[in-house]
CSV table of C-alpha atoms in Angstrom, one decimal:
chain,number,residue,atom,x,y,z
A,252,MET,CA,100.2,38.2,50.8
A,253,ILE,CA,104.0,38.0,50.3
A,254,ALA,CA,104.5,40.7,52.9
A,255,ALA,CA,102.3,38.8,55.3
A,256,GLN,CA,104.2,35.6,54.8
A,257,ILE,CA,107.5,37.4,55.4
A,258,VAL,CA,106.1,38.9,58.6
A,259,GLN,CA,104.8,35.5,59.8
A,260,GLY,CA,108.2,34.0,59.1
A,261,ILE,CA,110.1,36.6,61.2
A,262,TYR,CA,107.7,36.4,64.1
A,263,SER,CA,107.5,32.6,64.2
A,264,SER,CA,111.0,32.2,65.7
A,265,TYR,CA,112.8,33.9,68.6
A,266,LYS,CA,116.1,33.2,66.8
A,267,THR,CA,114.9,35.0,63.7
A,268,ARG,CA,114.2,38.1,65.8
A,269,ILE,CA,117.7,37.9,67.3
A,270,PHE,CA,119.1,37.6,63.8
A,271,VAL,CA,117.2,40.6,62.4
A,272,SER,CA,118.2,42.6,65.4
A,273,LEU,CA,121.9,41.8,64.8
A,274,VAL,CA,121.5,42.9,61.2
A,275,LEU,CA,120.0,46.2,62.3
A,276,ILE,CA,122.8,46.7,64.9
A,277,PHE,CA,125.4,45.8,62.3
A,278,GLY,CA,123.8,48.4,60.0
A,279,ALA,CA,124.0,50.9,62.7
A,280,ALA,CA,127.8,50.2,63.2
A,281,VAL,CA,128.4,50.6,59.5
A,282,LEU,CA,126.5,53.9,59.5
A,283,VAL,CA,128.5,55.1,62.5
A,284,TYR,CA,131.7,54.2,60.6
A,285,LEU,CA,130.5,56.2,57.6
A,286,ASP,CA,129.6,59.1,59.9
A,287,LEU,CA,126.0,58.8,58.9
A,288,ILE,CA,124.7,58.5,62.5
A,289,PRO,CA,126.3,59.9,65.7
A,290,ILE,CA,128.5,57.3,67.5
A,291,ILE,CA,126.5,57.8,70.7
A,292,ASN,CA,123.3,56.9,68.9
A,293,GLY,CA,125.0,53.7,67.6
A,294,LEU,CA,125.9,52.7,71.1
A,295,LEU,CA,122.4,53.6,72.4
A,296,LEU,CA,120.7,51.5,69.7
A,297,LEU,CA,122.6,48.5,71.0
A,298,ALA,CA,121.3,49.4,74.5
A,299,LEU,CA,117.8,49.9,73.2
A,300,CYS,CA,117.9,46.4,71.6
A,301,GLY,CA,118.9,44.9,75.0
A,302,LEU,CA,116.2,46.8,76.8
A,303,LEU,CA,113.6,45.6,74.3
A,304,ILE,CA,114.7,42.0,74.7
A,305,CYS,CA,114.5,42.3,78.5
A,306,LEU,CA,111.1,44.0,78.3
A,307,CYS,CA,109.7,41.2,76.2
A,308,ASN,CA,110.9,38.6,78.6
A,309,ALA,CA,110.0,40.4,81.9
A,310,ARG,CA,107.1,39.5,84.0
A,311,SER,CA,104.6,42.1,85.1
A,312,GLY,CA,105.6,44.2,88.1
A,313,ILE,CA,107.9,47.0,89.1
A,314,TRP,CA,110.8,45.5,87.1
A,315,LYS,CA,108.8,45.5,83.9
A,316,SER,CA,107.5,49.0,84.6
A,317,ALA,CA,111.1,50.2,85.1
A,318,LEU,CA,112.2,48.5,81.9
A,319,PHE,CA,109.2,50.1,80.0
A,320,LEU,CA,110.1,53.6,81.2
A,321,ALA,CA,113.8,53.1,80.4
A,322,THR,CA,112.9,51.8,76.9
A,323,VAL,CA,110.6,54.7,76.1
A,324,PHE,CA,113.1,57.3,77.3
A,325,LEU,CA,116.0,55.7,75.4
A,326,GLY,CA,113.9,55.2,72.3
A,327,PHE,CA,112.8,58.8,72.0
A,328,PHE,CA,116.3,60.0,72.9
A,329,VAL,CA,117.8,58.0,70.0
A,330,ALA,CA,115.1,59.3,67.6
A,331,ILE,CA,115.6,63.0,68.4
A,332,TYR,CA,119.2,63.4,69.6
A,333,LYS,CA,121.6,65.0,67.2
A,334,PRO,CA,125.0,66.5,68.2
A,335,GLU,CA,125.3,70.2,67.4
A,336,ASN,CA,127.9,69.7,64.6
A,337,PHE,CA,126.3,66.6,63.1
A,338,GLN,CA,124.1,66.5,60.1
A,339,TYR,CA,122.1,63.5,58.7
A,340,VAL,CA,122.5,62.8,55.0
A,341,LEU,CA,120.5,65.0,52.7
A,342,VAL,CA,118.1,62.8,50.6
A,343,TRP,CA,115.8,65.4,49.0
A,344,HIS,CA,115.8,69.1,48.3
A,345,SER,CA,113.1,71.2,46.8
A,346,ASP,CA,113.3,74.7,45.4
A,347,SER,CA,109.5,75.0,45.2
A,348,LEU,CA,108.8,74.3,48.9
A,349,TYR,CA,110.0,76.6,51.6
A,350,ASP,CA,110.6,76.2,55.3
A,351,ASN,CA,111.0,79.5,57.2
A,352,GLY,CA,112.0,81.2,54.0
A,353,LYS,CA,114.6,78.6,53.0
A,354,PRO,CA,114.2,75.9,50.3
A,355,PHE,CA,112.9,72.7,52.0
A,356,SER,CA,115.4,69.9,52.6
A,357,LEU,CA,114.7,66.4,53.8
A,358,PHE,CA,117.4,64.6,55.8
A,359,LEU,CA,117.4,60.8,56.5
A,360,ASN,CA,117.3,60.3,60.3
A,361,ALA,CA,118.8,56.8,60.3
A,362,SER,CA,118.9,56.6,64.1
A,363,LYS,CA,115.1,57.1,64.2
A,364,ALA,CA,114.6,54.5,61.5
A,365,LEU,CA,116.8,51.9,63.2
A,366,GLY,CA,115.2,52.5,66.6
A,367,GLY,CA,111.7,52.2,65.2
A,368,TYR,CA,112.5,48.9,63.4
A,369,LEU,CA,114.1,47.5,66.5
A,370,VAL,CA,110.8,48.2,68.4
A,371,LEU,CA,108.9,46.6,65.5
A,372,VAL,CA,111.0,43.5,65.6
A,373,TRP,CA,110.5,42.9,69.3
A,374,LEU,CA,107.0,44.3,70.1
A,375,PHE,CA,105.1,43.4,67.0
A,376,ASP,CA,103.3,40.1,66.9
A,377,LYS,CA,101.3,38.4,64.1
A,378,THR,CA,97.9,39.2,65.5
A,379,LEU,CA,98.7,42.9,64.9
A,380,LEU,CA,99.0,42.4,61.2
A,381,TRP,CA,95.3,42.3,60.5
A,382,GLY,CA,94.0,42.7,64.0
A,383,ASN,CA,90.2,42.7,64.3
A,384,CYS,CA,90.0,42.8,60.5
A,385,ALA,CA,91.4,39.3,59.8
A,386,ALA,CA,88.1,37.8,58.7
A,387,SER,CA,87.4,38.3,55.0
A,388,THR,CA,84.1,40.0,55.9
A,389,ALA,CA,85.9,42.6,58.0
A,390,ARG,CA,88.8,43.5,55.7
A,391,TRP,CA,86.9,46.6,54.5
A,392,ARG,CA,87.7,48.2,57.9
A,393,LEU,CA,91.4,48.3,57.0
A,394,ILE,CA,90.6,50.7,54.2
A,395,VAL,CA,87.4,52.5,55.3
A,396,ILE,CA,88.5,53.3,59.0
A,397,PRO,CA,91.9,54.8,58.0
A,398,ALA,CA,90.3,56.6,55.1
A,399,LEU,CA,87.7,58.2,57.4
A,400,GLY,CA,90.5,59.3,59.7
A,401,VAL,CA,92.5,60.9,56.9
A,402,ILE,CA,89.4,62.7,55.5
A,403,THR,CA,88.5,64.0,58.9
A,404,LEU,CA,91.9,65.4,59.7
A,405,VAL,CA,92.4,67.0,56.3
A,406,ILE,CA,89.0,68.8,56.5
A,407,VAL,CA,89.7,70.0,60.1
A,408,ALA,CA,93.2,71.1,59.1
A,409,HIS,CA,91.9,73.1,56.2
A,410,PHE,CA,88.7,74.6,57.5
A,411,GLY,CA,89.4,74.6,61.2
A,412,PHE,CA,93.1,75.6,61.3
A,413,ALA,CA,93.4,77.5,58.0
A,414,ILE,CA,96.0,75.2,56.6
A,415,GLY,CA,96.0,76.4,53.0
A,416,TRP,CA,94.8,74.3,50.0
A,417,GLN,CA,97.9,73.9,47.8
A,418,PRO,CA,97.8,70.9,45.4
A,419,LYS,CA,101.3,70.0,44.2
A,420,LEU,CA,103.6,67.2,43.2
A,421,PRO,CA,107.1,68.7,43.1
A,422,GLU,CA,109.9,67.0,41.2
A,423,GLY,CA,111.4,64.2,43.3
A,424,SER,CA,108.2,63.8,45.4
A,425,GLY,CA,108.4,60.0,45.0
A,426,LEU,CA,111.6,59.9,47.0
A,427,PHE,CA,110.2,62.1,49.7
A,428,ILE,CA,107.0,59.9,49.9
A,429,LEU,CA,109.1,56.7,50.2
A,430,ILE,CA,111.3,58.1,52.9
A,431,ASN,CA,108.2,59.4,54.8
A,432,LEU,CA,106.7,55.9,54.7
A,433,ILE,CA,109.6,53.7,55.6
A,434,VAL,CA,111.3,56.0,58.1
A,435,THR,CA,108.8,58.5,59.5
A,436,VAL,CA,105.6,56.6,59.5
A,437,PHE,CA,106.8,53.1,60.3
A,438,SER,CA,109.2,54.4,63.0
A,439,GLU,CA,106.7,56.7,64.7
A,440,GLU,CA,103.9,54.1,64.6
A,441,ALA,CA,106.3,51.5,66.1
A,442,PHE,CA,107.2,53.9,69.0
A,443,PHE,CA,103.7,55.3,69.7
A,444,ARG,CA,101.5,52.2,69.0
A,445,LEU,CA,103.7,49.3,70.0
A,446,LEU,CA,106.0,50.7,72.6
A,447,LEU,CA,103.6,53.3,74.2
A,448,GLN,CA,99.9,52.6,73.5
A,449,ARG,CA,99.9,48.8,73.5
A,450,GLN,CA,102.2,48.5,76.5
A,451,ILE,CA,100.2,51.1,78.6
A,452,GLN,CA,97.0,49.4,77.7
A,453,LYS,CA,98.4,46.0,78.8
A,454,SER,CA,99.7,47.3,82.1
A,455,ILE,CA,96.6,49.3,83.2
A,456,ALA,CA,93.6,47.2,82.4
A,457,ARG,CA,91.7,45.7,79.5
A,458,GLY,CA,88.5,47.4,78.5
A,459,ALA,CA,87.5,51.1,78.1
A,460,LEU,CA,89.8,52.4,80.9
A,461,GLY,CA,93.0,50.9,79.5
A,462,VAL,CA,92.1,51.9,75.9
A,463,SER,CA,91.2,55.5,76.9
A,464,VAL,CA,94.3,56.1,79.0
A,465,ALA,CA,96.6,54.5,76.3
A,466,VAL,CA,95.0,56.6,73.5
A,467,LEU,CA,95.3,59.8,75.5
A,468,VAL,CA,98.9,59.3,76.7
A,469,SER,CA,100.2,58.3,73.3
A,470,ALA,CA,98.3,61.2,71.6
A,471,VAL,CA,99.7,63.8,74.0
A,472,LEU,CA,103.3,62.5,73.7
A,473,PHE,CA,102.9,62.4,69.9
A,474,THR,CA,101.8,66.0,70.0
A,475,VAL,CA,104.6,67.2,72.3
A,476,SER,CA,107.2,65.5,70.3
A,477,HIS,CA,106.1,67.3,67.2
A,478,VAL,CA,105.1,70.8,68.2
A,479,GLY,CA,106.0,71.3,71.8
A,480,ALA,CA,103.4,72.2,74.5
A,481,THR,CA,102.0,75.5,73.2
A,482,GLY,CA,100.6,77.1,70.0
A,483,PRO,CA,97.5,76.5,67.9
A,484,LEU,CA,99.1,73.6,66.1
A,485,PHE,CA,99.1,71.7,69.4
A,486,LEU,CA,95.3,71.0,69.1
A,487,LEU,CA,95.7,69.9,65.4
A,488,PHE,CA,98.5,67.5,66.2
A,489,LEU,CA,96.6,66.3,69.3
A,490,LEU,CA,93.6,65.5,67.1
A,491,ALA,CA,96.0,63.6,64.7
A,492,GLY,CA,97.4,61.7,67.7
A,493,VAL,CA,94.0,60.7,68.9
A,494,ILE,CA,92.9,59.6,65.4
A,495,TYR,CA,96.0,57.5,64.9
A,496,ALA,CA,95.7,55.9,68.3
A,497,GLY,CA,91.9,55.5,67.9
A,498,VAL,CA,92.3,53.7,64.6
A,499,PHE,CA,94.8,51.3,66.2
A,500,ALA,CA,92.6,50.8,69.3
A,501,TYR,CA,89.5,50.1,67.1
A,502,THR,CA,91.1,47.8,64.6
A,503,ASN,CA,94.0,46.4,66.7
A,504,SER,CA,95.9,46.4,63.4
A,505,PHE,CA,99.3,48.0,62.9
A,506,VAL,CA,98.6,48.0,59.2
A,507,ALA,CA,95.6,50.3,59.8
A,508,ALA,CA,97.6,52.6,62.0
A,509,VAL,CA,100.3,52.9,59.3
A,510,LEU,CA,97.7,53.5,56.6
A,511,VAL,CA,96.0,56.4,58.4
A,512,HIS,CA,99.3,58.1,59.4
A,513,PHE,CA,100.8,57.7,55.9
A,514,GLY,CA,97.5,58.8,54.3
A,515,VAL,CA,97.5,62.0,56.4
A,516,ASN,CA,101.1,62.8,55.6
A,517,LEU,CA,100.6,62.1,51.9
A,518,CYS,CA,97.5,64.4,51.8
A,519,HIS,CA,99.3,67.1,53.7
A,520,PHE,CA,102.2,67.0,51.4
A,521,THR,CA,100.3,66.8,48.1
A,522,LEU,CA,97.1,68.9,48.9
A,523,LEU,CA,97.9,71.3,51.7
A,524,GLU,CA,100.6,73.8,52.7
A,525,TYR,CA,103.8,72.0,53.3
A,526,PRO,CA,105.8,72.3,55.5
A,527,LEU,CA,103.7,74.0,58.2
């Protein structure tokens, strides 16, 4: 309830959104100064903020479509771009998990986090907190629907794609899980649900056509951004993208989308082979 009140407070005032955005941009400037994010990303985060403000205030038409495409391109560029000699800060290292024969290390992509939260500030609205599950009689959907998505994906990953069963909880897992939630999940769901899926659905049409196109496009782009365009994992990540988008389309709740994405990541990390 406290979290809900905070969200409602932020989204009740345009000035509050501006203030939170300035705080995020100031944070980016500090991180650039400390050499924790590339300077180009710091500048582009400022540009991303400007594009998001323009996108929110633009009327429908060619201008809004151009703003949408520019915002998507810039948002993804900030999230994935890293200069050759730059390294994000190391936040967790495990000697029991291996990635391509080397001990697994987790780096904090602060650019991705800041970009995702800027999207969240400008494209989230209060109706997306509970979505279609606002009524007390429908709150069960916020748990049951994401849970079904998690169970489905874990079963398909294990039995359909031979992702090995490997229960574990390495030392320091709490830090990894926290970073995965507040950086990976929140940022990706902001990009794919609020910036892509919801904006596409709004621009095409309401109803089955708009929902279907938005789910498909966001799922494909989610897949390509994770595994590229080929390989057997493409289908697994595509299924994940469809499930995440489908949960959001069905519930219209950002909370539900975060829960299913985080639930899958948590089960993958604690129950199955990790990393892939």
